[in-house]
């Protein structure tokens, strides 16, 4: 992959993360809690993948992204573990909401989680801007 294409993918993915924040707020307004947590995960996923791609690390699976994120971003001190945990929390919640029977996220869960998601994406943007 050329550096130009890599840069374009990074821009696309972080832009997609920011667009998803808008979708999340709409889902919350409509009280679509499971859909909101799905969008939360993908916003975090796209922003984390943008940072990894900028660093030359490609992940081809959700598990690979989480492993690479921990190995290359968290362990190298780019963000503190507490900030990184939101990626796992929204992944777990999305998995349950999307695939388990009788799982419905609540307003309280989603409203409590949203600020952490917003912060995570802001931190990814800050790290991308530093590079």
mmCIF file of C-alpha atoms in Angstrom:
data_model
loop_
_atom_site.group_PDB
_atom_site.id
_atom_site.type_symbol
_atom_site.label_atom_id
_atom_site.label_comp_id
_atom_site.label_asym_id
_atom_site.label_seq_id
_atom_site.Cartn_x
_atom_site.Cartn_y
_atom_site.Cartn_z
ATOM 1 C CA UNK A 1 0.000 0.000 0.000
ATOM 2 C CA UNK A 2 1.410 3.372 -0.955
ATOM 3 C CA UNK A 3 1.798 6.092 1.674
ATOM 4 C CA UNK A 4 -0.813 8.170 -0.155
ATOM 5 C CA UNK A 5 -3.399 5.393 -0.075
ATOM 6 C CA UNK A 6 -2.587 4.694 3.582
ATOM 7 C CA UNK A 7 -3.114 8.385 4.413
ATOM 8 C CA UNK A 8 -6.408 8.424 2.512
ATOM 9 C CA UNK A 9 -7.660 5.357 4.416
ATOM 10 C CA UNK A 10 -6.689 6.968 7.725
ATOM 11 C CA UNK A 11 -8.613 10.130 6.833
ATOM 12 C CA UNK A 12 -11.620 8.096 5.723
ATOM 13 C CA UNK A 13 -11.754 5.968 8.863
ATOM 14 C CA UNK A 14 -11.434 8.808 11.367
ATOM 15 C CA UNK A 15 -14.016 10.766 9.396
ATOM 16 C CA UNK A 16 -16.329 7.753 9.538
ATOM 17 C CA UNK A 17 -15.851 7.597 13.329
ATOM 18 C CA UNK A 18 -16.901 11.238 13.642
ATOM 19 C CA UNK A 19 -19.921 10.632 11.388
ATOM 20 C CA UNK A 20 -20.923 7.709 13.567
ATOM 21 C CA UNK A 21 -20.976 9.978 16.618
ATOM 22 C CA UNK A 22 -23.758 11.898 14.878
ATOM 23 C CA UNK A 23 -25.611 8.643 14.183
ATOM 24 C CA UNK A 24 -25.215 7.591 17.814
ATOM 25 C CA UNK A 25 -26.830 10.793 19.036
ATOM 26 C CA UNK A 26 -29.719 10.229 16.622
ATOM 27 C CA UNK A 27 -30.149 6.646 17.820
ATOM 28 C CA UNK A 28 -30.190 7.913 21.393
ATOM 29 C CA UNK A 29 -32.829 10.521 20.549
ATOM 30 C CA UNK A 30 -34.926 7.754 19.012
ATOM 31 C CA UNK A 31 -34.306 5.523 22.053
ATOM 32 C CA UNK A 32 -32.756 2.847 19.859
ATOM 33 C CA UNK A 33 -30.307 1.667 22.507
ATOM 34 C CA UNK A 34 -29.043 -1.525 20.853
ATOM 35 C CA UNK A 35 -28.460 0.330 17.595
ATOM 36 C CA UNK A 36 -26.654 3.074 19.501
ATOM 37 C CA UNK A 37 -24.228 0.608 21.091
ATOM 38 C CA UNK A 38 -23.603 -0.974 17.695
ATOM 39 C CA UNK A 39 -22.677 2.425 16.269
ATOM 40 C CA UNK A 40 -20.556 3.153 19.374
ATOM 41 C CA UNK A 41 -18.465 0.077 18.755
ATOM 42 C CA UNK A 42 -17.947 0.877 15.095
ATOM 43 C CA UNK A 43 -17.024 4.484 15.876
ATOM 44 C CA UNK A 44 -14.332 3.220 18.254
ATOM 45 C CA UNK A 45 -13.303 0.495 15.789
ATOM 46 C CA UNK A 46 -12.835 2.935 12.908
ATOM 47 C CA UNK A 47 -10.920 5.471 14.987
ATOM 48 C CA UNK A 48 -8.638 2.793 16.478
ATOM 49 C CA UNK A 49 -8.028 1.259 13.057
ATOM 50 C CA UNK A 50 -7.161 4.702 11.665
ATOM 51 C CA UNK A 51 -4.426 5.096 14.271
ATOM 52 C CA UNK A 52 -3.079 1.588 13.719
ATOM 53 C CA UNK A 53 -3.029 2.050 9.946
ATOM 54 C CA UNK A 54 -1.199 5.357 10.339
ATOM 55 C CA UNK A 55 1.423 3.454 12.322
ATOM 56 C CA UNK A 56 1.677 0.855 9.553
ATOM 57 C CA UNK A 57 -0.251 -1.872 11.383
ATOM 58 C CA UNK A 58 -3.025 -3.577 9.449
ATOM 59 C CA UNK A 59 -5.657 -5.654 11.229
ATOM 60 C CA UNK A 60 -7.988 -7.851 9.258
ATOM 61 C CA UNK A 61 -10.355 -8.948 12.030
ATOM 62 C CA UNK A 62 -12.084 -7.375 15.014
ATOM 63 C CA UNK A 63 -10.024 -9.571 17.346
ATOM 64 C CA UNK A 64 -6.835 -8.617 15.511
ATOM 65 C CA UNK A 65 -7.640 -4.943 15.842
ATOM 66 C CA UNK A 66 -8.177 -5.234 19.592
ATOM 67 C CA UNK A 67 -4.997 -7.261 20.035
ATOM 68 C CA UNK A 68 -2.917 -4.890 17.905
ATOM 69 C CA UNK A 69 -4.412 -1.873 19.636
ATOM 70 C CA UNK A 70 -3.388 -3.214 23.039
ATOM 71 C CA UNK A 71 0.033 -4.342 21.860
ATOM 72 C CA UNK A 72 1.003 -1.219 19.910
ATOM 73 C CA UNK A 73 -1.023 1.655 21.340
ATOM 74 C CA UNK A 74 -1.746 0.855 24.986
ATOM 75 C CA UNK A 75 1.471 -1.003 25.841
ATOM 76 C CA UNK A 76 3.552 1.739 24.193
ATOM 77 C CA UNK A 77 1.855 4.368 26.369
ATOM 78 C CA UNK A 78 -0.004 6.316 23.701
ATOM 79 C CA UNK A 79 -3.129 6.061 25.849
ATOM 80 C CA UNK A 80 -3.698 4.818 29.366
ATOM 81 C CA UNK A 81 -5.422 1.450 29.886
ATOM 82 C CA UNK A 82 -8.500 3.114 31.391
ATOM 83 C CA UNK A 83 -9.070 5.040 28.159
ATOM 84 C CA UNK A 84 -8.556 1.894 26.073
ATOM 85 C CA UNK A 85 -11.054 -0.204 28.027
ATOM 86 C CA UNK A 86 -13.970 1.498 26.303
ATOM 87 C CA UNK A 87 -13.093 -0.408 23.121
ATOM 88 C CA UNK A 88 -13.614 -3.739 24.902
ATOM 89 C CA UNK A 89 -16.702 -2.533 26.762
ATOM 90 C CA UNK A 90 -18.496 -1.430 23.620
ATOM 91 C CA UNK A 91 -17.361 -4.557 21.781
ATOM 92 C CA UNK A 92 -18.831 -6.788 24.490
ATOM 93 C CA UNK A 93 -22.065 -4.794 24.670
ATOM 94 C CA UNK A 94 -22.439 -4.770 20.886
ATOM 95 C CA UNK A 95 -21.861 -8.512 20.695
ATOM 96 C CA UNK A 96 -24.529 -9.154 23.314
ATOM 97 C CA UNK A 97 -27.008 -6.669 21.825
ATOM 98 C CA UNK A 98 -26.534 -7.947 18.278
ATOM 99 C CA UNK A 99 -26.331 -11.684 18.855
ATOM 100 C CA UNK A 100 -27.782 -12.716 22.242
ATOM 101 C CA UNK A 101 -31.464 -13.297 22.828
ATOM 102 C CA UNK A 102 -33.370 -11.062 25.236
ATOM 103 C CA UNK A 103 -30.559 -8.513 25.545
ATOM 104 C CA UNK A 104 -31.667 -4.924 25.416
ATOM 105 C CA UNK A 105 -29.404 -2.060 26.343
ATOM 106 C CA UNK A 106 -30.956 0.570 28.550
ATOM 107 C CA UNK A 107 -30.990 4.328 28.390
ATOM 108 C CA UNK A 108 -28.865 4.431 31.534
ATOM 109 C CA UNK A 109 -26.210 2.109 30.084
ATOM 110 C CA UNK A 110 -25.937 3.974 26.805
ATOM 111 C CA UNK A 111 -26.007 7.458 28.302
ATOM 112 C CA UNK A 112 -23.288 6.417 30.761
ATOM 113 C CA UNK A 113 -21.154 4.887 27.989
ATOM 114 C CA UNK A 114 -21.455 7.657 25.413
ATOM 115 C CA UNK A 115 -19.029 10.156 27.042
ATOM 116 C CA UNK A 116 -16.323 7.471 27.144
ATOM 117 C CA UNK A 117 -16.853 6.719 23.462
ATOM 118 C CA UNK A 118 -16.663 10.401 22.598
ATOM 119 C CA UNK A 119 -13.457 10.743 24.641
ATOM 120 C CA UNK A 120 -11.937 7.672 22.978
ATOM 121 C CA UNK A 121 -12.513 9.095 19.513
ATOM 122 C CA UNK A 122 -11.201 12.489 20.575
ATOM 123 C CA UNK A 123 -8.020 10.805 21.890
ATOM 124 C CA UNK A 124 -7.582 8.882 18.636
ATOM 125 C CA UNK A 125 -7.952 12.152 16.713
ATOM 126 C CA UNK A 126 -5.380 13.846 18.951
ATOM 127 C CA UNK A 127 -2.907 11.011 18.389
ATOM 128 C CA UNK A 128 -3.501 11.117 14.642
ATOM 129 C CA UNK A 129 -2.960 14.877 14.634
ATOM 130 C CA UNK A 130 0.387 14.452 16.461
ATOM 131 C CA UNK A 131 1.762 11.982 13.922
#
